[in-house]
Every structure is written in C-alpha cells, then in structure tokens.
Coordinates of C-alpha atoms and ligand atoms in Angstrom, one line a residue:
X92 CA 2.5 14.6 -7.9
X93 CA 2.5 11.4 -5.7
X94 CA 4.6 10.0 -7.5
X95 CA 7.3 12.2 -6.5
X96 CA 6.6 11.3 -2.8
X97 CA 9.0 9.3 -1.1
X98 CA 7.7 8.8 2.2
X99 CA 8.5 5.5 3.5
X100 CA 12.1 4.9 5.1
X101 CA 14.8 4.9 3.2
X102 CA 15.4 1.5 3.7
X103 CA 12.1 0.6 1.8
X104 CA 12.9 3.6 -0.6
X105 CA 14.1 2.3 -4.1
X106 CA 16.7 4.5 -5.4
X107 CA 16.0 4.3 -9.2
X108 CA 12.2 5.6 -8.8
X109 CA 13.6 8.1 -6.2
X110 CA 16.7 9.6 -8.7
X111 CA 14.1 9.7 -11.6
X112 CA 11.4 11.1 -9.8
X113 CA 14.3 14.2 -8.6
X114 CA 14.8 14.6 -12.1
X115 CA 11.3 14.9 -13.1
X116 CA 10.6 17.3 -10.5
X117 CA 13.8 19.4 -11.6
X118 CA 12.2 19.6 -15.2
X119 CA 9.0 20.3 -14.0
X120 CA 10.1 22.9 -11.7
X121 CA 12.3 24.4 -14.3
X122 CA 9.3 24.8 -17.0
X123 CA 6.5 25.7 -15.4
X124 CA 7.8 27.9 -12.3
X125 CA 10.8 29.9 -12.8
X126 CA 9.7 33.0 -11.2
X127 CA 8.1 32.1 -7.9
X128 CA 10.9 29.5 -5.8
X129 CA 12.1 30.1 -2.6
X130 CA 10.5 31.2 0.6
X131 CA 11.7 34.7 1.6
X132 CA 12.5 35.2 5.0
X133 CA 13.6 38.2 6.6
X134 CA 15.2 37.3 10.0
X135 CA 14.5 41.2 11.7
X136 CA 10.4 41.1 10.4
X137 CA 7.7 39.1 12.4
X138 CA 5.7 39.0 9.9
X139 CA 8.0 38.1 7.4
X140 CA 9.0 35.2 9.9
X141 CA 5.2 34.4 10.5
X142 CA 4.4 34.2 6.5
X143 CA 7.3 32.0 5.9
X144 CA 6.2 29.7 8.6
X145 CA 2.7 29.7 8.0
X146 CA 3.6 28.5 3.9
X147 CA 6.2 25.7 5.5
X148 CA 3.9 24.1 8.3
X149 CA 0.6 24.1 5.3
X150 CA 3.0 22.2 3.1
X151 CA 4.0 19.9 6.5
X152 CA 0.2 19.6 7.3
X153 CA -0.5 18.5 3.4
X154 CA 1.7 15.9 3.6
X155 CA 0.5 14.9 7.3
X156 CA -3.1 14.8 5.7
X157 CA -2.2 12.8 2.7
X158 CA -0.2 9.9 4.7
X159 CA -1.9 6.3 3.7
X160 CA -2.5 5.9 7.5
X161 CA -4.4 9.2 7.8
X162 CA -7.5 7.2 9.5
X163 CA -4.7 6.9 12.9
X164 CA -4.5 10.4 14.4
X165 CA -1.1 11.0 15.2
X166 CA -0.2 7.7 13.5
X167 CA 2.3 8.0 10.5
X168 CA 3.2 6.1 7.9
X169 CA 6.5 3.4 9.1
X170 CA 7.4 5.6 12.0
X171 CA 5.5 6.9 15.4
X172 CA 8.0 8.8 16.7
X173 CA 7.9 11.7 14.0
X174 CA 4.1 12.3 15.3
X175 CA 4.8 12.8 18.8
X176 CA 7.5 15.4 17.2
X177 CA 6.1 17.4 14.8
X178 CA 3.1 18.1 17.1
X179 CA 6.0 19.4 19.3
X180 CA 7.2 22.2 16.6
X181 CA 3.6 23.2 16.0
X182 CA 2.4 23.5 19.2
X183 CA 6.2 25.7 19.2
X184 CA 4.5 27.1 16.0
X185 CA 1.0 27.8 17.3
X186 CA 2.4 29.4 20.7
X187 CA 4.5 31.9 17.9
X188 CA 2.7 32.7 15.7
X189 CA -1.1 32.5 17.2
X190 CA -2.3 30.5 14.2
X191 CA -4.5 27.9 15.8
X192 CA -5.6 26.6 12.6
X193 CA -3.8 23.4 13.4
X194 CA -4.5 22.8 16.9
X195 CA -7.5 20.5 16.2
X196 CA -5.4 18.0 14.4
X197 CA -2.8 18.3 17.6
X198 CA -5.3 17.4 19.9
X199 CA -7.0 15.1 18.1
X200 CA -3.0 13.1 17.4
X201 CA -1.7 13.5 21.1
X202 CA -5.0 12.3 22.7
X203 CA -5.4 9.1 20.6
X204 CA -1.7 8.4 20.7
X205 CA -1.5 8.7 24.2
X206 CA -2.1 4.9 25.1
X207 CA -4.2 2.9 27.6
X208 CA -2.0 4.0 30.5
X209 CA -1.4 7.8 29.5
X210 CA 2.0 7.3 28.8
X211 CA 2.3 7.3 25.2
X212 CA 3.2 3.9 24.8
X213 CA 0.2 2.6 22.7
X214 CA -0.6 -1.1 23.0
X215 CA -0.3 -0.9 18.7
X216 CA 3.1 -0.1 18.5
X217 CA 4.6 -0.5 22.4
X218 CA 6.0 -3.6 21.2
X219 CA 8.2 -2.0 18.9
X220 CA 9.1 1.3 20.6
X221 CA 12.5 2.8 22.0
X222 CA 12.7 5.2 24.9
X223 CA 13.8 8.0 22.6
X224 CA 10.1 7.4 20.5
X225 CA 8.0 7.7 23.8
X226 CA 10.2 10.6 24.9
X227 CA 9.5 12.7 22.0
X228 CA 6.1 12.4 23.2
X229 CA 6.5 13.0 26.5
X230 CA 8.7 16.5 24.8
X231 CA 5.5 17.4 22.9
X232 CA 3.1 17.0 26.0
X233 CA 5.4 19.4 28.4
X234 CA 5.4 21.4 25.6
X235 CA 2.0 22.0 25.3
X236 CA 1.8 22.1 29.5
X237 CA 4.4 24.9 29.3
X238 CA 2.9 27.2 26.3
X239 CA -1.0 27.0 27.5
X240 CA -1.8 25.1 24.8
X241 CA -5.5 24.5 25.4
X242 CA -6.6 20.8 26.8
X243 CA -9.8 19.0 26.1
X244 CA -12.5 18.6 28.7
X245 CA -12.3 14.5 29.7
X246 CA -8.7 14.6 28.6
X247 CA -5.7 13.9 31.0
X248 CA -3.5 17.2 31.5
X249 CA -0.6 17.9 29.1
X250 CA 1.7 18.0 32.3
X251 CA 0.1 14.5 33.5
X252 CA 0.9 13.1 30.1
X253 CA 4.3 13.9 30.4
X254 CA 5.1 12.7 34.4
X255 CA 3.0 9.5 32.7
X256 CA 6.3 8.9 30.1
X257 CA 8.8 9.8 32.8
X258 CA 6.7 7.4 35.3
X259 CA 7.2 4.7 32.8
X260 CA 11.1 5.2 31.9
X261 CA 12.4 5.3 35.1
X262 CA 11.8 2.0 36.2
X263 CA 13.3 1.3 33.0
X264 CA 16.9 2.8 34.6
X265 CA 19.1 0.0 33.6
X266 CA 21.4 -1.7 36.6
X267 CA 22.5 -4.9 35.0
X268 CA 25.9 -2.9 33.4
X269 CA 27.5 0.7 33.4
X270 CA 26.0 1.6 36.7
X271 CA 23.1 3.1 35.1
X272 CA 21.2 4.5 32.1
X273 CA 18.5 4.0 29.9
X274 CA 19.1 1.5 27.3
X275 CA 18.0 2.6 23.4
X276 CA 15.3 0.0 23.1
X277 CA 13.1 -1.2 25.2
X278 CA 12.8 -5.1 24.5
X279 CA 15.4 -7.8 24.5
X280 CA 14.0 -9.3 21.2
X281 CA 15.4 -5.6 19.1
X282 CA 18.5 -4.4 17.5
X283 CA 20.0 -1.6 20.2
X284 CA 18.4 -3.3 23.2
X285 CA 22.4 -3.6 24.4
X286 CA 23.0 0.1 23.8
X287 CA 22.6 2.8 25.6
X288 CA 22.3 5.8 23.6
X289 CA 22.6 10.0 24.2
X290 CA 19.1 10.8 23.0
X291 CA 17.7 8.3 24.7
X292 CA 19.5 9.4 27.9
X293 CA 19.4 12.8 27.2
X294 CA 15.5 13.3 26.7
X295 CA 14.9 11.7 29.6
X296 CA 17.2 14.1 31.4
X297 CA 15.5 17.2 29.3
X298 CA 12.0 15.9 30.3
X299 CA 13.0 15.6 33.8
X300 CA 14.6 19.0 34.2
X301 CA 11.0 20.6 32.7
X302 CA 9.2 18.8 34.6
X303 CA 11.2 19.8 37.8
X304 CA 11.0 23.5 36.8
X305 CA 7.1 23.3 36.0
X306 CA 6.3 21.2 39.0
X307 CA 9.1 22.1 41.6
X308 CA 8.8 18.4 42.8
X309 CA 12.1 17.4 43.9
X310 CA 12.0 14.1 42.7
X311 CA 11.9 15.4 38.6
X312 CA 15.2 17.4 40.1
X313 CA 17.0 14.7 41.6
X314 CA 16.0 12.3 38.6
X315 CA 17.6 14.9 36.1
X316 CA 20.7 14.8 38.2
X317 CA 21.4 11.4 38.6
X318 CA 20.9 11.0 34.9
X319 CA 23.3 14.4 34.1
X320 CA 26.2 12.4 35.9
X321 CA 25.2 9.2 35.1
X322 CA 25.6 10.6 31.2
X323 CA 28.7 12.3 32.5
X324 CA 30.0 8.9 33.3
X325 CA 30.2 7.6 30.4
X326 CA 31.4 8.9 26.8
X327 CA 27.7 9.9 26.1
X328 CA 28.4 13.0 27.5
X329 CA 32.7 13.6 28.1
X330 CA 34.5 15.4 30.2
X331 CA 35.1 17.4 26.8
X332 CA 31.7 18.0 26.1
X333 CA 32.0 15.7 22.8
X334 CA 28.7 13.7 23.2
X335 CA 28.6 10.2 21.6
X336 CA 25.7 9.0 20.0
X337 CA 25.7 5.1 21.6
X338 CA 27.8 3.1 24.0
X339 CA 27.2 -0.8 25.0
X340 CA 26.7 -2.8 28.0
X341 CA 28.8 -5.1 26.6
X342 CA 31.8 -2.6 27.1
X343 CA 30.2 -1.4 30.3
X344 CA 29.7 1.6 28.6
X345 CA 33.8 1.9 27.8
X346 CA 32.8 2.3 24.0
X347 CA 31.5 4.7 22.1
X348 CA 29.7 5.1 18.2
X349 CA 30.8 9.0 17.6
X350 CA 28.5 9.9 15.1
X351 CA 27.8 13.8 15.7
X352 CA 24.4 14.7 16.0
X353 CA 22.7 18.2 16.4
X354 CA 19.7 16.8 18.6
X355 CA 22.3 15.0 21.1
X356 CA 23.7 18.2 21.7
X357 CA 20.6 20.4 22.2
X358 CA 18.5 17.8 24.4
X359 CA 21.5 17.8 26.9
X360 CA 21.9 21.6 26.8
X361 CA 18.3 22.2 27.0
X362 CA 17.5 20.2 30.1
X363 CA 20.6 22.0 31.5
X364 CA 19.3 25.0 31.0
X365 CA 16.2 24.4 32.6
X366 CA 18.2 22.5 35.7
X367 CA 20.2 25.9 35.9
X368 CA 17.2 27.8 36.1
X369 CA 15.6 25.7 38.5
X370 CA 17.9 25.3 41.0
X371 CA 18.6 29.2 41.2
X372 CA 15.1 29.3 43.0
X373 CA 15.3 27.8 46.0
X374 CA 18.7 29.2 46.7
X375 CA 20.3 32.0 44.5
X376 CA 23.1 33.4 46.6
X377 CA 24.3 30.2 47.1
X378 CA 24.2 28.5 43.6
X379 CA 25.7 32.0 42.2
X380 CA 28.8 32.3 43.8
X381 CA 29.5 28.8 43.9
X382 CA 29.3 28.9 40.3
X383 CA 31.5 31.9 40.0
X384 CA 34.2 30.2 41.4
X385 CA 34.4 27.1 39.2
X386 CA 32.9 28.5 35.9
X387 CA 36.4 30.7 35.6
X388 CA 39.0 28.4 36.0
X389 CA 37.1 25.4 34.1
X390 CA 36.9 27.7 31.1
X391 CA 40.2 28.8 31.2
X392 CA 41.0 25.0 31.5
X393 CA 38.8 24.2 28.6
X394 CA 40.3 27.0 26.6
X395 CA 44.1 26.6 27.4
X396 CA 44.1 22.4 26.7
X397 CA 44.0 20.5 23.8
X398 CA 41.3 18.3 24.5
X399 CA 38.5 21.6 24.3
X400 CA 40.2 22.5 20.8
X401 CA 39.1 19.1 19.7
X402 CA 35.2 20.0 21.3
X403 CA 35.2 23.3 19.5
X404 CA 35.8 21.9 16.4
X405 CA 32.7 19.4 17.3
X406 CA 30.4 21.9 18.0
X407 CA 31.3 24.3 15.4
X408 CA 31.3 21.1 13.0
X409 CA 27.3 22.3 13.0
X410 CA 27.9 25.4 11.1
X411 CA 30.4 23.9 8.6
X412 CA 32.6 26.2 6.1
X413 CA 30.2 25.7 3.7
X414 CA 27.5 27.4 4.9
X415 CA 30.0 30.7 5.8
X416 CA 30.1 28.9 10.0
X417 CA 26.3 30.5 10.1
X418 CA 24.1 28.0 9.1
X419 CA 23.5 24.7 10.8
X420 CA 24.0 21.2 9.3
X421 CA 23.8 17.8 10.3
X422 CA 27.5 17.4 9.0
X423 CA 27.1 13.3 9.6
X424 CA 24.6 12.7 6.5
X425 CA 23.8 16.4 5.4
X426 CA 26.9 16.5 3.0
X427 CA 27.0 13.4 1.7
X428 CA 23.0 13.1 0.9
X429 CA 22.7 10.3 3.3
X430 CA 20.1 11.5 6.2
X431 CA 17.5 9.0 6.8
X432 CA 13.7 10.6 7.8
X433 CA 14.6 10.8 11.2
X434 CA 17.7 12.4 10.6
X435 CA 16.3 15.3 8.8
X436 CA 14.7 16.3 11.3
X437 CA 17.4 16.5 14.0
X438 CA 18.2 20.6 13.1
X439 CA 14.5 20.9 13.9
X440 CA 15.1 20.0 18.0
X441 CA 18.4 22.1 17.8
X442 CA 17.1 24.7 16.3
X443 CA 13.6 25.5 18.8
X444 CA 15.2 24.2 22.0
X445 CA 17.9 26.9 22.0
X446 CA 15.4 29.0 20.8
X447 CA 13.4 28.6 23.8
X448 CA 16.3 28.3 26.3
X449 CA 17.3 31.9 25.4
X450 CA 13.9 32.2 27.2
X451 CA 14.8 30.6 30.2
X452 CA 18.5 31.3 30.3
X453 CA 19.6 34.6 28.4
X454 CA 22.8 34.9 28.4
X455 CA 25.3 36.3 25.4
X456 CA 25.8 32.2 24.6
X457 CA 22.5 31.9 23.3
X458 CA 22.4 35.5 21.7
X459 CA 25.3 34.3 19.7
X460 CA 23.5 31.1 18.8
X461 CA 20.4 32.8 18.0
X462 CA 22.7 34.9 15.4
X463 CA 23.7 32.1 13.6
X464 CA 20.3 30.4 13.4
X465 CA 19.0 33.9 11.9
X466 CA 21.2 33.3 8.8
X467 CA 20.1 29.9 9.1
X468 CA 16.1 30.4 8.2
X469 CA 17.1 32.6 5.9
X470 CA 19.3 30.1 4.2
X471 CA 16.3 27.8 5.0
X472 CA 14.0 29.6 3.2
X473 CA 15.5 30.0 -0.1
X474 CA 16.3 26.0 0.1
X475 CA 12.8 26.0 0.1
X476 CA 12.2 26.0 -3.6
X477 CA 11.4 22.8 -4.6
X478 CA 8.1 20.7 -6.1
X479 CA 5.4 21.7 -8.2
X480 CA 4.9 25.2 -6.4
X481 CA 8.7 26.4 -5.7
X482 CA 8.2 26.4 -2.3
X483 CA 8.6 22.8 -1.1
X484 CA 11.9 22.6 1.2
X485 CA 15.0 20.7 0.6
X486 CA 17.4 19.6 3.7
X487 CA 20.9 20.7 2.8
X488 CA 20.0 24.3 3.9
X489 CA 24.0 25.7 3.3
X490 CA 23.6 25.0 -0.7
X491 CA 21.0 28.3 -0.2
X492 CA 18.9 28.7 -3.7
X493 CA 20.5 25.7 -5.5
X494 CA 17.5 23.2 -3.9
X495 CA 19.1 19.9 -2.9
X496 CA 16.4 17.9 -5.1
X497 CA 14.3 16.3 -1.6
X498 CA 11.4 17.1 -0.1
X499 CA 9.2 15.4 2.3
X500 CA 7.4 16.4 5.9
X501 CA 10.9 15.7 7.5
X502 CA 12.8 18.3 5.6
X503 CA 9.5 21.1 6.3
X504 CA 9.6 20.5 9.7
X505 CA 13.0 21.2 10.3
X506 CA 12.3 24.8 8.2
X507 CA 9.9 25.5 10.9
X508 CA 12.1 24.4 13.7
X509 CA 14.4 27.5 12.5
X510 CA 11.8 29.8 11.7
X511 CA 10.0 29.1 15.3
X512 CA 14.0 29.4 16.9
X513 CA 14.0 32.8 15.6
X514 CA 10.2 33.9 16.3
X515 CA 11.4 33.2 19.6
X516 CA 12.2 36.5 20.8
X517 CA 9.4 38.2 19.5
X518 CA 7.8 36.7 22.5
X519 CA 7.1 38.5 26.0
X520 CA 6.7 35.3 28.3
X521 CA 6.7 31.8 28.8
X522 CA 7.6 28.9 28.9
X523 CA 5.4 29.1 32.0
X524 CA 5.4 26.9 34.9
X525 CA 3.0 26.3 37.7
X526 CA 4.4 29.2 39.5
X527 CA 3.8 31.9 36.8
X528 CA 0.9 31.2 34.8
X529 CA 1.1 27.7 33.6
X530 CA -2.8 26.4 33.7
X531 CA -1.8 22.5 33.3
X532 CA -2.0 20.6 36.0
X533 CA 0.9 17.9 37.3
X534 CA -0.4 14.7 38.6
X535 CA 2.7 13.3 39.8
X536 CA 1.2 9.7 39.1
X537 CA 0.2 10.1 35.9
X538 CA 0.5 7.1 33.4
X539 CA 1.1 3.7 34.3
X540 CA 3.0 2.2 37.2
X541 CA 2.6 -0.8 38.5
X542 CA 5.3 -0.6 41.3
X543 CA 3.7 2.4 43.1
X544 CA 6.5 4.2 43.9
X545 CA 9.4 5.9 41.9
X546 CA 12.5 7.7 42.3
X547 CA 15.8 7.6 44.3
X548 CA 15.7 7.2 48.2
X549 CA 14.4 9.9 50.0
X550 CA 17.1 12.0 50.8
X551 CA 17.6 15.3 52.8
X552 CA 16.8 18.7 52.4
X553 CA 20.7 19.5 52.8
X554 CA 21.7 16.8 49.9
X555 CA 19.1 18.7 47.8
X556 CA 20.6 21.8 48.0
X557 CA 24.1 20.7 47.4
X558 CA 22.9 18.6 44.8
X559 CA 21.2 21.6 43.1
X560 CA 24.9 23.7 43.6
X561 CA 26.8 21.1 42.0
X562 CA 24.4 21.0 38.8
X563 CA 24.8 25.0 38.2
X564 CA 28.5 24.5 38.3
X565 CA 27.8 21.7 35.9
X566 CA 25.0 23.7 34.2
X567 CA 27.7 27.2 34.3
X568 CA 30.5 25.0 32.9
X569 CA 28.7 23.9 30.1
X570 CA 27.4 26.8 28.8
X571 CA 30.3 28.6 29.2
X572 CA 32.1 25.5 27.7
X573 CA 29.8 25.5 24.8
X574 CA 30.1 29.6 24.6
X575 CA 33.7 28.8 24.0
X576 CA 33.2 25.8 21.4
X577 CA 30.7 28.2 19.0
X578 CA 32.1 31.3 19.6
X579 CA 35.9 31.1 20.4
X580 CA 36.8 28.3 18.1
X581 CA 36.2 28.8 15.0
Ligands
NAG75 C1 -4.6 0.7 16.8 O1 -5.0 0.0 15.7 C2 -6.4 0.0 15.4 C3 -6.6 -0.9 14.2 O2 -5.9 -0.5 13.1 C4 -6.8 1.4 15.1 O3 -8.2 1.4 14.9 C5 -6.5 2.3 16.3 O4 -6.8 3.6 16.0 C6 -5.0 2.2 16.6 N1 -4.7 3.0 17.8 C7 -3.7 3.8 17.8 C8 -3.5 4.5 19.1 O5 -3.0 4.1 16.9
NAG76 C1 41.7 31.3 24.4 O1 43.0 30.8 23.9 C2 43.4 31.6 22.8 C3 44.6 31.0 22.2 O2 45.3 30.2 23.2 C4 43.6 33.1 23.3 O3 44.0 33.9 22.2 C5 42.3 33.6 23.8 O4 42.5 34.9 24.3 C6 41.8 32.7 24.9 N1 40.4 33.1 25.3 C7 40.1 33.3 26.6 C8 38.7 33.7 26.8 O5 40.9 33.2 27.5
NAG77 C1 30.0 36.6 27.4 O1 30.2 37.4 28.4 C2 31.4 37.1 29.2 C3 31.5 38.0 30.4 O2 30.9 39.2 30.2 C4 32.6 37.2 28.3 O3 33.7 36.8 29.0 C5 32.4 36.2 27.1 O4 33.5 36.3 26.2 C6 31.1 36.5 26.4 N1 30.9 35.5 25.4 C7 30.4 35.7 24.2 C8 30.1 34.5 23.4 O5 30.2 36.8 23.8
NAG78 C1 6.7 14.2 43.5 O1 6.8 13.2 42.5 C2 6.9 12.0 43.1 C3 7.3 11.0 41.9 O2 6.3 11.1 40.9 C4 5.6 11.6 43.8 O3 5.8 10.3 44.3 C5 5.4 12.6 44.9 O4 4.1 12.3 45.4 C6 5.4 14.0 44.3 N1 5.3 15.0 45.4 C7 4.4 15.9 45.4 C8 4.4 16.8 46.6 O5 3.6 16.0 44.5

C-alpha cells in the first residue's frame, strides 16, 4: 500500500496522485473489508480504552518504522518537530496504559535527537528550527521527568533535557520590539523570524510552569510569569481570552493573524494550570482568598459583556454543531479538508494536556471538558476505519463512521491524544514532581549556555509571593473564564 502514503508536506504533496490514491483506497476498502472498520471505543471501559489505543499507536509506530529516514532515530521524514511530539503522546501512552513495548524506540529517538549541547537543538537541523520545534521537545522530555519514564544509564536526565531547551530560549527573549517575547523563528535568514507567535510563546510558558512545579526553583516561576503577561500584553493572549495565532514586530505586536487553533489554547491553559498549582504551595491561605475576591466579579464581568460572548463562541468554535458541540475539531482546516501534517495533530496537545491538568487542577471545568472529549474518542474511533485493514484513522473525527478518506501518522496520533485524555482518570497519581516521587533529576544548567547566567534580576522573597498571588488570580480568572466560554455559551 505505499502508494497510498502521502507523507511528505503538503506543499510537496501532488494532489492528483493524492485524490486517486483516496479513491483507490475507498474501492479497496469497500471490497475486501466491509465487516471489520472502525475502532470501538467505549469511553467508561479501561480496557476498552487500552485496546483502542494499543491498535492506534501500532498503526503510528508502523508508519514511524517505515519513514525513508528510519536510519535517524527520532528523525522524520521533512519535519523534526512531529518526533519530539509523538514521543510526547506515547510516553502519555506508555505512563497509561503500561505497554512499554515502545519505550526502546523513545529512548533510542529522544537521546540521539537531543543535540551536542542537551538542548534539542541538533547541529543537523538547528539551522532551520523555530522555538515552537525545540519546545515540543523540551514538552516530551518533562514529560517523561514527570511520568517516571525510565532514563538510560550515561544519558542526561529527562528533567536536565528540558531546563537544557528553556536554558537555550530564554536568552532568545526578544527586546528589539513589543517589550518582549519569543519570536517564531529563530534566524534572521527565515520566513516568521519578524513574528512572534502564541505557540511559540505559549510552550515556553507551559515548559516553564512544569518545570517550576517539578523543580520549585523560583527562577522557572518567575520566567513563566513574565512570559503569562508579556503574552497578556499583546493580542496573543487578550484581555478576552481570544488567543491569536501570530503578531509582528513590525506592528510592535499591535497586529494579530487570528487563525483559531486548539494547541494555542491548551499550551496556555496547561502551563496555567500548573502555575496555579504551584503557587498554592508556598502560600495557600493567601493565594485562596485573594483569588476569591477577583475570580467572582471577573466572571460576572466576562459573563455580563459582550466582548466574553464573542470568546465563548471561540472556544466552543472547538466542538462545532457538527459534531453535536461534543467532539473537538480544528474548525480552521478540519472542515474545509485543508490541515497541513502539523495541523492534524494540534487536537492531539488539546486533547492529553487537559487530560492531565484534570490531574493537577480538578475542578468541575475540566470534568466538563473531559465529558466532551469522552464523545470525542468515541467519535475518534469509528473515524478510524480507513486503509487496507479498516482501522487506519481519518482527521475529521465529527463525520463519525463516514471516514474522511486520509490517513497518515499525524491523524493516529491525534486518536491517541484523545484516547490517552480519557485514560487519564483511570490513573491514581502523577504527574510527579521532585517532591512526591518524581526520580528525574533537575540540573538547573543543563544544555548549552554560553552566557552563564539566566533569568530576570534577583528579586525578593516578598515580590515572589505577590507575584505568585497575582498569577492565581490570573490562573482563577482563566479557568473560570474558560468554564464560562465551554460550558455557559453555547
Ligand atoms: C545528522 O546527520 C548524519 C548524516 O546523515 C546522521 O548520521 C546523524 O544521525 C544525524 N544526527 C541527528 C541527530 O539526526
Ligand atoms: C450569564 O448570563 C446569562 C445571560 O445574560 C444568564 O442567563 C446567566 O445566568 C449568567 N450566568 C452566570 C453564571 O451569571
Ligand atoms: C463549577 O462550580 C461553581 C461553584 O460551585 C459553579 O458556579 C459553576 O457554575 C460550575 N461550573 C460548571 C462548568 O459546572
Ligand atoms: C534555579 O535555576 C536557575 C536558572 O537555571 C539557576 O541559576 C539556579 O542555580 C537554580 N537554583 C537552584 C537552587 O537550583
């Protein structure tokens, strides 16, 4: 069937080989395997959830092992970041499910990917990177630090893999316009060097708040902070809670490109949830009531004026009509057959972040959430009925059992996004942290950095704590902002 493969870029994808080869498999499919499509997933069954994901990361893996750069570990096929993120959603998987079957091929991907400096920026590719590629792998390796997942002997830490990415962004923290931010890409010489984009920003921000959490070094805190209200600053993440996808330098970040994006969304509410969790350590009486007191009347704000009817109708945008408001979509390409690879796999962060905030922050917003990505894997599931065996997955998971005619490792790794989201709360514990069982060890210097020291000026113990105050409310306001936007306004 390799014919039927389309794994290069859309850009370098022909459409008249790509339209035949859908209609081939549609013939195919039809004649030789009527009776066994679809992937059944019961929502309510563990093992039901465990099967379904078990048949969806084999298929991912096949198409992993059959890449024409297979002799790379970790290296795919036009892209780099996809690696660092689909070892992220089966280390998820692994943690889930405790099939280690594929934890060789993690190891083996994140350790040779991880560069000269331990900052997964290999000399190979570095030239050509964004922030938001080396992030995702920066995501994967807290990951890993957070779940257990077992290190190599000889091998730098998970956790020193990850302060290694955040020790080579920050001195990347962009001064020349907008007071701040991380620009998209990396080198003058590329396309989106002038932008500065939300999941750039915003997985910095994520990474930042888990490492705090892990760690408890201040510095991840304060870092996470600056670049919440940096963000907040700009329309990359409004007063609304609408979150552009780019703004420019050129506009001192007055501008915005308002593509909706699932990802943007979750990496900013993840790392908020971690930053909410974290700061309720050091000082819980104080962070709660504060919080009290401004979560009310900011809600009741959001919900009495018109601006928060237009950022319900964003967020809900997610979990179109179409799907019955239950099942998530990535309402930019999804409906119109348009999402590039690394779109199709934006559900996928969505999807497992929320999944494992409802971990760290349980609270009715993500019960509600988790609801809606039930129907979602089940929906999933039965999209999942394409290629030679009926069970290769399709993106457009609201058209249910009518299969959308793609498949590819994008569109399976987003079906085990949803399907580890809702394993989730089969679990007793974790994420842990260095405080409760986490085994990997920090090494705040990890990874390259030439100018030996990082992060804000010092600042005083009493700045930190109202620092940590004013990011609950922020934290408080958003979920309860974002309770509103899925929940209230439909
Ligand atoms: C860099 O490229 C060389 C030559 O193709 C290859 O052997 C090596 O594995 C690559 N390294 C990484 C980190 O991809
Ligand atoms: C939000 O506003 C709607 C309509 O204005 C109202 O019916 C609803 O009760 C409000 N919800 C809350 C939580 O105040
Ligand atoms: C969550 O609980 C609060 C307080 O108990 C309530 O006001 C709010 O409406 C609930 N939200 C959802 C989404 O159920
Ligand atoms: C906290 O992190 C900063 C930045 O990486 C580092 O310079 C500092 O040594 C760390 N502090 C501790 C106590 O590890």
């Amino acid at each position: 069937m390799h014919f039927l493969r389309c794994r290069s870029s859309l850009r370098s994808c022909q459409m008249g080989p790509v339209i035949m080869s859908r209609w081939l498999t549609t013939l195919l499919t039809f004649f030789l395997l009527q009776n066994v499509l679809a992937i059944e997933v019961n929502p309510e069954d563990e093992t039901s959830l465990k099967n379904a994901a078990k048949t969806v990361a084999t298929t991912m893996i096949d198409y992993y092992n059959a890449r024409d750069s297979k002799a790379i570990p970790g290296k795919f096929d036009e892209t780099w970041w996809e690696g660092g993120s689909m070892f992220m959603t089966l280390i998820q998987y692994w943690y889930l499910t405790g099939d280690s079957q594929f934890n060789d091929a993690i190891q083996e991907g994140m350790y040779w990917q991880k560069g000269d400096d331990n900052d997964f920026f290999p000399s190979n590719y570095s030239q050509y990177l964004g922030n938001d590629d080396q992030v995702f792998w920066g995501l994967a390796a807290i990951t890993a630090g957070e779940l257990n997942f077992p290190e190599r002997d000889g091998e730098p830490s998970w956790i020193s893999l990850a302060e290694g990415v955040f020790n080579g962004q920050i001195p990347r923290w962009d001064m020349t316009a907008c007071g701040g931010g991380l620009r998209w890409q990396i080198w003058p010489y590329q396309d989106g060097y002038n932008l500065k984009n939300a999941i750039s920003n915003g997985g910095l921000f994520q990474l930042s708040a888990r490492l705090a959490l892990y760690t408890k070094n201040a510095t991840y805190a304060e870092w996470a902070e600056k670049i919440w209200d940096w963000s907040h600053s700009t329309p990359l993440l409004r007063k609304t809670w609408v979150i552009a996808d780019t703004t420019t330098n050129a506009a001192n970040c007055k501008d915005h490109g308002d593509h909706q994006w699932t990802y943007n969304y979750a990496t900013y509410i993840m790392g908020a949830g971690y930053m909410h969790n974290y700061v309720r350590l050091p000082c819980p009486q104080a962070s709660i009531v504060k919080t009290n007191r401004h979560y009310r009347p900011m809600v009741l704000k959001a919900n009495g004026s018109k601006a928060c009817q237009d950022c319900s109708r964003h967020l809900n945008s997610f979990f179109p009509k179409s799907g019955d408001h239950q099942i998530i979509s990535d309402i930019t390409c999804e409906p119109i057959d348009m999402c590039d690879r690394n779109q199709k796999t934006f559900k996928t962060y969505f999807t497992s972040w929320i999944g494992f905030m409802s971990l760290i922050v349980p609270t009715n917003v993500t019960a509600e959430v988790m609801g809606k990505f039930k129907a979602s894997a089940v929906a999933a599931g039965q999209q999942c009925s394409g290629g030679s065996d009926g069970k290769h997955c399709g993106i457009r998971w609201t058209k249910k059992s009518e299969w959308d005619g793609t498949m590819g490792l994008e569109q399976q790794m987003s079906v085990l996004g949803v399907l580890n989201a809702v394993m989730v709360p089969f679990t007793a514990d974790g994420p842990f942290n260095a405080d409760n069982g986490g085994k990997s060890k920090s090494d705040p210097h990890g990874g390259h950095n030439p100018e030996g020291t990082i992060g804000p000026a010092p600042i005083t113990s009493g700045d930190r704590v109202g620092a940590g105050i004013l990011t609950a409310v922020f934290v408080l306001v958003w979920v309860g902002a974002i309770s509103w936007m899925l929940v209230g306004g439909k």
